[in-house]
Coordinates of C-alpha atoms and ligand atoms in Angstrom, one line a residue:
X1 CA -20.5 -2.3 -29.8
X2 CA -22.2 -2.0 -33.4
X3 CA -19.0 -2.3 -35.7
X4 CA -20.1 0.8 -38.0
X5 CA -20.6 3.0 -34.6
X6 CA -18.8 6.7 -35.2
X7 CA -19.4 7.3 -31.3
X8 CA -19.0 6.1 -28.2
X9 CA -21.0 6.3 -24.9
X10 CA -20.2 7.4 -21.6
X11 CA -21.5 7.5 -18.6
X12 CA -21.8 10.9 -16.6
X13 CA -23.5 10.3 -13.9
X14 CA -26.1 8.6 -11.6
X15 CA -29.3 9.6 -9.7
X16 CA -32.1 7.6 -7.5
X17 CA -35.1 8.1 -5.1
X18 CA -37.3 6.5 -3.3
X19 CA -40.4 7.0 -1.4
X20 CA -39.8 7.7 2.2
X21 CA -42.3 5.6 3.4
X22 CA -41.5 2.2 4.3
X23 CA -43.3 -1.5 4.5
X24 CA -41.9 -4.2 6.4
X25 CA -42.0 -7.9 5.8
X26 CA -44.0 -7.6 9.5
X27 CA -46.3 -5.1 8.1
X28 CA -47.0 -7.6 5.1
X29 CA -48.0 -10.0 7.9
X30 CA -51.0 -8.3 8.7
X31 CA -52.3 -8.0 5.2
X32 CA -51.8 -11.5 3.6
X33 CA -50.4 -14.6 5.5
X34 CA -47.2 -15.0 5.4
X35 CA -44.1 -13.8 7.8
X36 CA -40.7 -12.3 7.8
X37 CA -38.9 -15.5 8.3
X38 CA -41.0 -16.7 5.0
X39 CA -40.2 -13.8 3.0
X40 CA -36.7 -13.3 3.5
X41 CA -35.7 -16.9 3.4
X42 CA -36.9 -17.3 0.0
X43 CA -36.8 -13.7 -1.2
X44 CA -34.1 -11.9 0.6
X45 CA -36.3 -9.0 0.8
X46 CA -36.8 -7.1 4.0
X47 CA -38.7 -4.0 3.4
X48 CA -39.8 -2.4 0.3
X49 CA -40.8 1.4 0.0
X50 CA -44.4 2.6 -1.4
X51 CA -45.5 5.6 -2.4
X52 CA -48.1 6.9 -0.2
X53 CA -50.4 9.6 -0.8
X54 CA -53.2 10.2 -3.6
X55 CA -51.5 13.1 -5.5
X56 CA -48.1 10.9 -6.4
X57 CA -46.7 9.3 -8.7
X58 CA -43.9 8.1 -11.1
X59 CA -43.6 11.5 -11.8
X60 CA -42.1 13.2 -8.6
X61 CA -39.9 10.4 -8.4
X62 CA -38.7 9.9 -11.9
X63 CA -38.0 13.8 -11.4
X64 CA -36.0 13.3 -8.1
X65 CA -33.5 10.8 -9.3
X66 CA -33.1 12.9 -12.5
X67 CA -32.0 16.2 -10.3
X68 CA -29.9 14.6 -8.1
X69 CA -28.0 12.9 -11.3
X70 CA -27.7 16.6 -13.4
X71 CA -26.7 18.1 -10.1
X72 CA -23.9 15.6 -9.5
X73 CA -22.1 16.9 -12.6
X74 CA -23.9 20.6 -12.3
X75 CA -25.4 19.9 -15.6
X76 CA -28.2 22.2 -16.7
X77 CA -31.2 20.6 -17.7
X78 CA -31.3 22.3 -21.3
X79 CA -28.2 20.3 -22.6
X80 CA -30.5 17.1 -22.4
X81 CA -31.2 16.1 -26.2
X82 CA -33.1 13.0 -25.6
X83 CA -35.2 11.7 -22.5
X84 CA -35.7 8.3 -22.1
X85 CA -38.5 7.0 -19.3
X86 CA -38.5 3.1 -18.7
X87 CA -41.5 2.7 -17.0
X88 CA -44.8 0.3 -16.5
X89 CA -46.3 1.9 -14.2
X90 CA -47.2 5.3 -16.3
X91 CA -49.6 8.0 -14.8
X92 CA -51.1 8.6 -18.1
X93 CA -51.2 6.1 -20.7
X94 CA -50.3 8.4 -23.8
X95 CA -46.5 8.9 -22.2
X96 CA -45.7 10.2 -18.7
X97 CA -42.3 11.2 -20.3
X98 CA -43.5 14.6 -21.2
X99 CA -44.0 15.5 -17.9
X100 CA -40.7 15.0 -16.9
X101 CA -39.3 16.9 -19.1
X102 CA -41.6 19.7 -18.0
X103 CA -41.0 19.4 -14.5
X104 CA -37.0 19.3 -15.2
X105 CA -37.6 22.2 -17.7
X106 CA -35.3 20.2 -20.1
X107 CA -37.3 22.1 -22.7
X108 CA -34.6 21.1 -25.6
X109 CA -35.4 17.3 -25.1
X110 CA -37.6 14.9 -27.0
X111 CA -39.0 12.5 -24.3
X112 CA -40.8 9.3 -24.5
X113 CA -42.0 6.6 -22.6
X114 CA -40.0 2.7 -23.4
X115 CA -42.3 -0.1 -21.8
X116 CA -40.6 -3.1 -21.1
X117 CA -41.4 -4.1 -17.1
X118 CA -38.1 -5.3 -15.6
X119 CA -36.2 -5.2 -18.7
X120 CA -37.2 -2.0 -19.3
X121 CA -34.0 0.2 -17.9
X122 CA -31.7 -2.5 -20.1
X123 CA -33.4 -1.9 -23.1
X124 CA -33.1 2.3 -22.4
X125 CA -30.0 1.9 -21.5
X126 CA -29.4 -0.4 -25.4
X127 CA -31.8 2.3 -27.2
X128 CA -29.9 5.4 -26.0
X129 CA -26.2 3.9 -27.1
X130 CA -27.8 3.9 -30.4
X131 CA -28.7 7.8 -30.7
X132 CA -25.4 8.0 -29.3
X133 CA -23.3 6.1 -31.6
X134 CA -25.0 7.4 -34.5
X135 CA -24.6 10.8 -34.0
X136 CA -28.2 12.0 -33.6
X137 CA -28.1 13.0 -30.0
X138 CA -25.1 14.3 -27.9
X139 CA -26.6 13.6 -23.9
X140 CA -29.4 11.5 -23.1
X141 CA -31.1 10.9 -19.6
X142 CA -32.1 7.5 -19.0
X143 CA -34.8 7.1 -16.5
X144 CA -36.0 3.6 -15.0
X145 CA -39.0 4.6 -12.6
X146 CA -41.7 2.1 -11.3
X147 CA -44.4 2.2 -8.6
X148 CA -46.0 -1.0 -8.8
X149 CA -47.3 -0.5 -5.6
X150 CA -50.6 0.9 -7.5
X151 CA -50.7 -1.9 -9.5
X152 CA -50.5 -5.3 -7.1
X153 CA -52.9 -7.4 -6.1
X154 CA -53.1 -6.9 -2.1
X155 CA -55.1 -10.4 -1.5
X156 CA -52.0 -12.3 -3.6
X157 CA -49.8 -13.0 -1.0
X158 CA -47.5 -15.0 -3.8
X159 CA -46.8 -11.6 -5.3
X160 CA -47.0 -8.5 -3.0
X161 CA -44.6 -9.3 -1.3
X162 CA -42.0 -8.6 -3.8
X163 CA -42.4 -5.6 -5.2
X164 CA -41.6 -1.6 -4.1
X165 CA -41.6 1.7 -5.2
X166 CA -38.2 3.6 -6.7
X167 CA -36.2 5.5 -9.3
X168 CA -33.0 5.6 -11.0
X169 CA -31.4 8.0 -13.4
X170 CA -28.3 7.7 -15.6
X171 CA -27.1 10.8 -18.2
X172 CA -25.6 9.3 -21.0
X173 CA -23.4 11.3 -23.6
X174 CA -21.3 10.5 -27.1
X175 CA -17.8 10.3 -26.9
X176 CA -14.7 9.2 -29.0
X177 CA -14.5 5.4 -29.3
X178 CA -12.1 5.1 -27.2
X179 CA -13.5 6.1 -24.2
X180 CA -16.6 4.2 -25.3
X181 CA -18.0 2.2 -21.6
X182 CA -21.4 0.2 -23.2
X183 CA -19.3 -2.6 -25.1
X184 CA -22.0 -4.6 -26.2
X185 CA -25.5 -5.9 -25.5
X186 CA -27.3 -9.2 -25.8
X187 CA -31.3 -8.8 -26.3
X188 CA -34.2 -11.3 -26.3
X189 CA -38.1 -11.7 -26.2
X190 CA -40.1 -14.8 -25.7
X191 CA -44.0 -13.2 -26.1
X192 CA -45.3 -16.8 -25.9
X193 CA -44.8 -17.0 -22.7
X194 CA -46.0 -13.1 -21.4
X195 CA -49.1 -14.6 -19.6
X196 CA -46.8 -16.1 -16.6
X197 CA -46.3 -12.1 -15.7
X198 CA -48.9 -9.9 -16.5
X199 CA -50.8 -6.5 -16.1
X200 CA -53.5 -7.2 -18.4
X201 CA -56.0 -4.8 -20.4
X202 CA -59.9 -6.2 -19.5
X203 CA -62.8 -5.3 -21.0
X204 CA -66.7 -4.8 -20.9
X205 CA -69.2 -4.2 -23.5
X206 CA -70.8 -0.4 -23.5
X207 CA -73.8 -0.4 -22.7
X208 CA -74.6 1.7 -24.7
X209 CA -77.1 0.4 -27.9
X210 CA -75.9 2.4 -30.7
X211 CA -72.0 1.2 -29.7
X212 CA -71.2 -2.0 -30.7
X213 CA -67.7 -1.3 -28.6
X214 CA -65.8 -3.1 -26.0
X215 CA -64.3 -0.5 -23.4
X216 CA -61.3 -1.6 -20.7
X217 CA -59.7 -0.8 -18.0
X218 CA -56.1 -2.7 -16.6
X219 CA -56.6 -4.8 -13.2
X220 CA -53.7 -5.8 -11.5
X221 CA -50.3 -7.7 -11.4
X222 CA -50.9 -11.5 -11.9
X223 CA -47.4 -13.5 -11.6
X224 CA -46.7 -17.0 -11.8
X225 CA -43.8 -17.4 -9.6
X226 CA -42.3 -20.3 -10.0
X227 CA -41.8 -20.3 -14.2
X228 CA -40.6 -16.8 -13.5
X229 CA -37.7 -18.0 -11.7
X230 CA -36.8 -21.6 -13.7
X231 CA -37.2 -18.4 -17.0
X232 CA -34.2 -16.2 -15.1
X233 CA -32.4 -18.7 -13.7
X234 CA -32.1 -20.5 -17.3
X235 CA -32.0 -17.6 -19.5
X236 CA -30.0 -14.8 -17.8
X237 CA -27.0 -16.7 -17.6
X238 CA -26.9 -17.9 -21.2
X239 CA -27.6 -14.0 -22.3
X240 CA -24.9 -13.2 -20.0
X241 CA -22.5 -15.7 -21.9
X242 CA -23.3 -14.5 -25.2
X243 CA -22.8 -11.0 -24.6
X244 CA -19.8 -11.6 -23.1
X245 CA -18.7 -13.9 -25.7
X246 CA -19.5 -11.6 -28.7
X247 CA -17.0 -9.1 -26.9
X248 CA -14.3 -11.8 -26.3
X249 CA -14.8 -11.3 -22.3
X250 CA -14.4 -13.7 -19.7
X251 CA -16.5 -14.6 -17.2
X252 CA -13.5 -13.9 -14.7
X253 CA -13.0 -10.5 -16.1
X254 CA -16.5 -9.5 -14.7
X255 CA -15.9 -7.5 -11.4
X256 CA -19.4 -6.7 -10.7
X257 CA -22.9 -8.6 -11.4
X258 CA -25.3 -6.0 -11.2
X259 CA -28.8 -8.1 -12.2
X260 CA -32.7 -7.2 -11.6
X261 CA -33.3 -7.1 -8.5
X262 CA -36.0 -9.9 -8.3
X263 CA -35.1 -12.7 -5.9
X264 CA -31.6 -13.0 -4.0
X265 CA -32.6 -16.7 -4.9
X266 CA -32.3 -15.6 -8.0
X267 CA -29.6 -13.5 -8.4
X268 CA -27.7 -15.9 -6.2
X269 CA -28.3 -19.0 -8.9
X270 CA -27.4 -17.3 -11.7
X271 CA -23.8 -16.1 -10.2
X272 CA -23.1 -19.6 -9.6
X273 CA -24.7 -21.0 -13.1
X274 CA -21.5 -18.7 -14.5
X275 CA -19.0 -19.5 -11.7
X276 CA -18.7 -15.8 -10.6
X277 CA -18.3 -15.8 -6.4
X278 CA -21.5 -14.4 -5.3
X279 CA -19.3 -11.5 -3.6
X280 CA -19.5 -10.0 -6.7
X281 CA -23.1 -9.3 -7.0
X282 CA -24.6 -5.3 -6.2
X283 CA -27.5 -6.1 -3.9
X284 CA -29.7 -4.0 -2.5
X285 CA -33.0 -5.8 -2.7
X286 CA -33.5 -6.6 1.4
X287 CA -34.3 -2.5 1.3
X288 CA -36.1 -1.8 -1.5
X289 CA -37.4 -5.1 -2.8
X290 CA -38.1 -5.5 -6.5
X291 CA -38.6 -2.1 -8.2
X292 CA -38.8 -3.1 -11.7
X293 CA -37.4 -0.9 -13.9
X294 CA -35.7 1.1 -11.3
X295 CA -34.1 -1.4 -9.6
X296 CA -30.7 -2.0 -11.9
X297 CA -30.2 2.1 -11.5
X298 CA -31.1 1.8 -8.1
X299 CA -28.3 -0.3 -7.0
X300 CA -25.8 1.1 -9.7
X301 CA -26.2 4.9 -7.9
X302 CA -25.9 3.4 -4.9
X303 CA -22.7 1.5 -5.4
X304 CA -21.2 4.3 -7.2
X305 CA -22.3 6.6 -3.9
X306 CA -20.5 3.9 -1.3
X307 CA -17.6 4.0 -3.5
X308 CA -18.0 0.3 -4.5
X309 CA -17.4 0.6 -7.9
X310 CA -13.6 1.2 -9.4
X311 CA -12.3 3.1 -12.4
X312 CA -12.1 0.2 -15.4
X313 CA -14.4 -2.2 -13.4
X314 CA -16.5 -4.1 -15.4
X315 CA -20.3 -4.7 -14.9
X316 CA -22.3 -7.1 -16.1
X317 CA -25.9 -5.7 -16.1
X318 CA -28.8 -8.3 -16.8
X319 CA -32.7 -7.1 -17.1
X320 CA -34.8 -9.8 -17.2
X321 CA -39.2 -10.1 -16.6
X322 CA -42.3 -9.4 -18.2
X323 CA -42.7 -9.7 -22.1
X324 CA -41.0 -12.2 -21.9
X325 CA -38.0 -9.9 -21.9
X326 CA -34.2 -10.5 -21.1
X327 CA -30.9 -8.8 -21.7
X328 CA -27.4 -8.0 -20.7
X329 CA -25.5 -5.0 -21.4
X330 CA -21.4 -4.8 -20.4
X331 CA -20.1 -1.7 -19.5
X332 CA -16.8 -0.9 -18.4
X333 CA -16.6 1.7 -15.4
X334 CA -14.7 5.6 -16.2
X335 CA -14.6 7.5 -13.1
Ligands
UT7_1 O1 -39.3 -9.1 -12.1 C1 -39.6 -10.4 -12.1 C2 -40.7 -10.5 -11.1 N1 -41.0 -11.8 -10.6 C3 -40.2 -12.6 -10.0 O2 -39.0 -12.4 -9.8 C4 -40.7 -13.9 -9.4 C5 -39.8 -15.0 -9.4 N2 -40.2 -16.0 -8.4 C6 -40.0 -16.0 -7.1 O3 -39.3 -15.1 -6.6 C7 -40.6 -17.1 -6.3 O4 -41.2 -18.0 -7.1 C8 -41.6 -16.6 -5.2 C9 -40.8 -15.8 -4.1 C10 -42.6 -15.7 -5.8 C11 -42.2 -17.8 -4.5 O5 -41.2 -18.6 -4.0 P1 -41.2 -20.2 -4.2 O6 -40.1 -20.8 -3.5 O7 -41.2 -20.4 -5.7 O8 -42.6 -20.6 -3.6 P2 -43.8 -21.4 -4.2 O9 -44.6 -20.5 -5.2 O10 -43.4 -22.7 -4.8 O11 -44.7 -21.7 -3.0 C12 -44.3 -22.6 -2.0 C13 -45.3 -22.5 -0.9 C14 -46.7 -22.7 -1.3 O12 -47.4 -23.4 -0.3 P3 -47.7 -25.0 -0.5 O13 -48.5 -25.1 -1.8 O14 -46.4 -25.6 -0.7 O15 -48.5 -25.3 0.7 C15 -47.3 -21.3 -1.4 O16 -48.7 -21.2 -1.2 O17 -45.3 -21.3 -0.2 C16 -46.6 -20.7 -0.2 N3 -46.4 -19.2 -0.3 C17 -46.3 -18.4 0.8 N4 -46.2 -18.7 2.1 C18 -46.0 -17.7 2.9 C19 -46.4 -18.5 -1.4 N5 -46.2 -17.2 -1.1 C20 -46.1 -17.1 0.3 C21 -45.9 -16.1 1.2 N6 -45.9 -16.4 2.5 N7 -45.8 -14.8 0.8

C-alpha cells in the first residue's frame, strides 16, 4: 500500500455472469481438429460459454454481474462514484463503459473503459485503490467483462479452444487504514513482445482519389502459444515474489492463489515455481475456460458464493496476457 495513502480499500462485495449457452470440448471437435482428451490434457478446460445471439454483448453481461454484486449488499446504484470496465472486447470503440452506467442507472458515476486483455481486471482492480486511497472517490465498481468469442479465429484450432464468454463485478469503497484489504501490488509491461498475442488493427487504402488515407478494421485473435506460456510461467511467479516481498509476506502465509485463468498447465507450474501446494489454487477454468478479463472475478464470486474463502485469508491474485502485461495484487479477505 502507497506509504502516503489517507484511505484504505475494502471490498463489499462480488458479482458474475455468464452466457447460458454452452460449448463443449466435443462440440469444438466438429469445428477444428482436435478432441476432448486433447484439450483437457493440456488445457484443463472442459466447456466454455459463448454468447449467442446477434443483439448481445459485453454489455448485458457486464450489467448482470454488476446487479447481482449491488444487490448482495442492497446497494443502490446512485452511491457508485466511479465505474471501472476492464474489457477488450468493447461494443463500441469510444468506451462501452457509458452504457453501463446507463443501463445500471448509476447516473452519479464517471465510467470508463481500462484496456489491458487478461491483465486488465488487476490493473482495475490497482487503478481503483488509488481513487480510493486518495480520497477522490468513496465506492467504485470494478467490472472485468470479456466475450472473445466475437473475436477468435474459428479455423485456429491452437487458440479457440481456450477462450469463453463471462463477467465479474467487485464494488470497492475507502475505509480507515486499518481495515485496508489491497496491501500492495506488483505491475509490469513488456510491449516488445505484444505480437505473440494479438487483436491487431489492419488497414486498406480508400479508394477514394482525393483521400490519401489508410482506413482499418480489427481481424481476429492471433496467439502464439507456446511463448505465452514459457512468459507466465517465468514471470508470474517472480511478480508474485516481489509483491509479496515489498509487504514482508511469505509465501506460506498465502491461503489462496487466485491467477488468470489461462491454462491449468499454467496455473499448476506457477504454484509449484513458489512452493505453494496446488490445493490452494481457485479454479474454475474446466467450466468457463479462459475469460480474459473476467476470469479472476469470475472465480473470486464464485469461491466467495461456495463459502471457500475465510475472514483474514489471504489471496494472491496474478493477471497476466496480452500487452505484454503482468501483475499481482495481495488482498487480505474481511467478511
Ligand atoms: O490469457 C493468455 C492467453 N493465452 C494463453 O494462455 C496461451 C498459453 N499457452 C497454452 O495454453 C498452450 O501453449 C496451448 C494450449 C495453446 C497449446 O499447448 P502446447 O502444449 O503448447 O501445444 P503446442 O502448441 O506445442 O502444440 C503441440 C502439438 C502440435 O502438433 P505437432 O506440431 O507436434 O504435430 C500442434 O499442432 O499439438 C497440436 N495442437 C493441437 N492438437 C489438437 C495444437 N492445438 C491443438 C488442438 N488439438 N486444439
Amino acid at each position: 500500500m502507497n506509504l502516503l495513502a489517507m484511505q484504505g480499500t475494502k471490498i463489499l462485495a462480488t458479482g458474475s455472469a455468464v452466457p447460458d449457452s454452452t460449448l463443449s470440448n466435443n462440440q469444438i471437435s466438429k469445428i477444428v481438429q482436435t478432441s476432448d482428451e486433447w484439450i483437457v490434457t493440456r488445457t484443463g478446460i472442459k466447456e466454455r460459454r459463448l454468447l449467442i445471439g446477434n443483439n448481445k454483448s459485453v454489455i448485458d453481461l457486464a450489467t448482470e454481474a454488476s446487479l447481482q454484486a449491488l444487490s448482495k449488499i442492497s446497494m443502490d446504484a446512485l452511491e457508485i462514484d466511479l465505474i471501472i470496465l476492464a474489457t477488450s472486447s468493447p461494443n463500441d470503440l469510444f468506451g462501452s463503459a457509458s452504457q453501463v452506467q446507463a443501463k445500471l442507472k448509476a447516473l452519479n458515476a464517471v465510467a470508463f473503459d481500462l484496456t489491458a486483455a487478461c491483465s486488465g481486471f488487476v490493473l482495475s482492480i490497482v487503478t481503483a485503490s488509488q481513487f480510493l486511497q486518495n480520497g477522490s472517490y468513496k465506492t467504485i465498481l470494478v467490472i472485468g467483462a470479456d466475450v472473445l468469442s466475437k473475436w477468435i479465429n474459428w479455423s485456429d484450432r491452437g487458440s479457440c479452444i481456450l477462450f469463453g464468454d463471462g463477467a465479474g463485478a467487485i464494488i470497492l469503497q475507502s475505509c480507515s487504514i486499518k481495515d485496508n484489504q489491497i496491501l500492495g501490488f506488483q505491475l509490469n509491461t513488456n510491449g516488445k513482445y505484444h505480437e505473440h498475442l494479438s487483436l491487431s488493427y489492419k488497414e486498406y487504402k480508400n479508394p477514394h482519389p482525393l483521400l490519401n488515407l489508410y482506413q482499418g478494421y480489427f481481424d481476429s485473435i492471433t496467439m502464439n502459444g507456446k511463448e505465452i506460456y514459457k512468459f507466465a510461467v517465468s514471470q508470474v511467479p517472480l511478480s508474485i515474489l516481489k509483491c509479496l516481498d515489498s509487504l514482508n509476506i511469505t509465501v506460506d502465509e498465502i491461503d489462496w492463489l487466485l491467477l488468470h485463468q489461462a491454462n491449468k498447465r499454467i496455473l499448476t507450474a506457477v504454484a509449484e515455481k513458489l512452493s505453494v501446494s496446488t490445493d490452494k489454487i481457485l479454479m474454475n477454468l474446466n467450466k468457463y475456460g479462459n475469460t480474459s478479463a473476467a476470469s479472476i472475478p469470475l472465480v473470486l464470486d464464485e469461491s466467495v458464493t461456495y463459502g471457500k474463502i475465510s475472514k483474514n485469508d489471504i489471496i494472491v491474485i496474478s493477471g497476466f496476457g496480452a500487452g505484454l502485461t503482468w501483475g499481482t495484487v495481495v488482498i487480505k479477505w474481511k467478511y
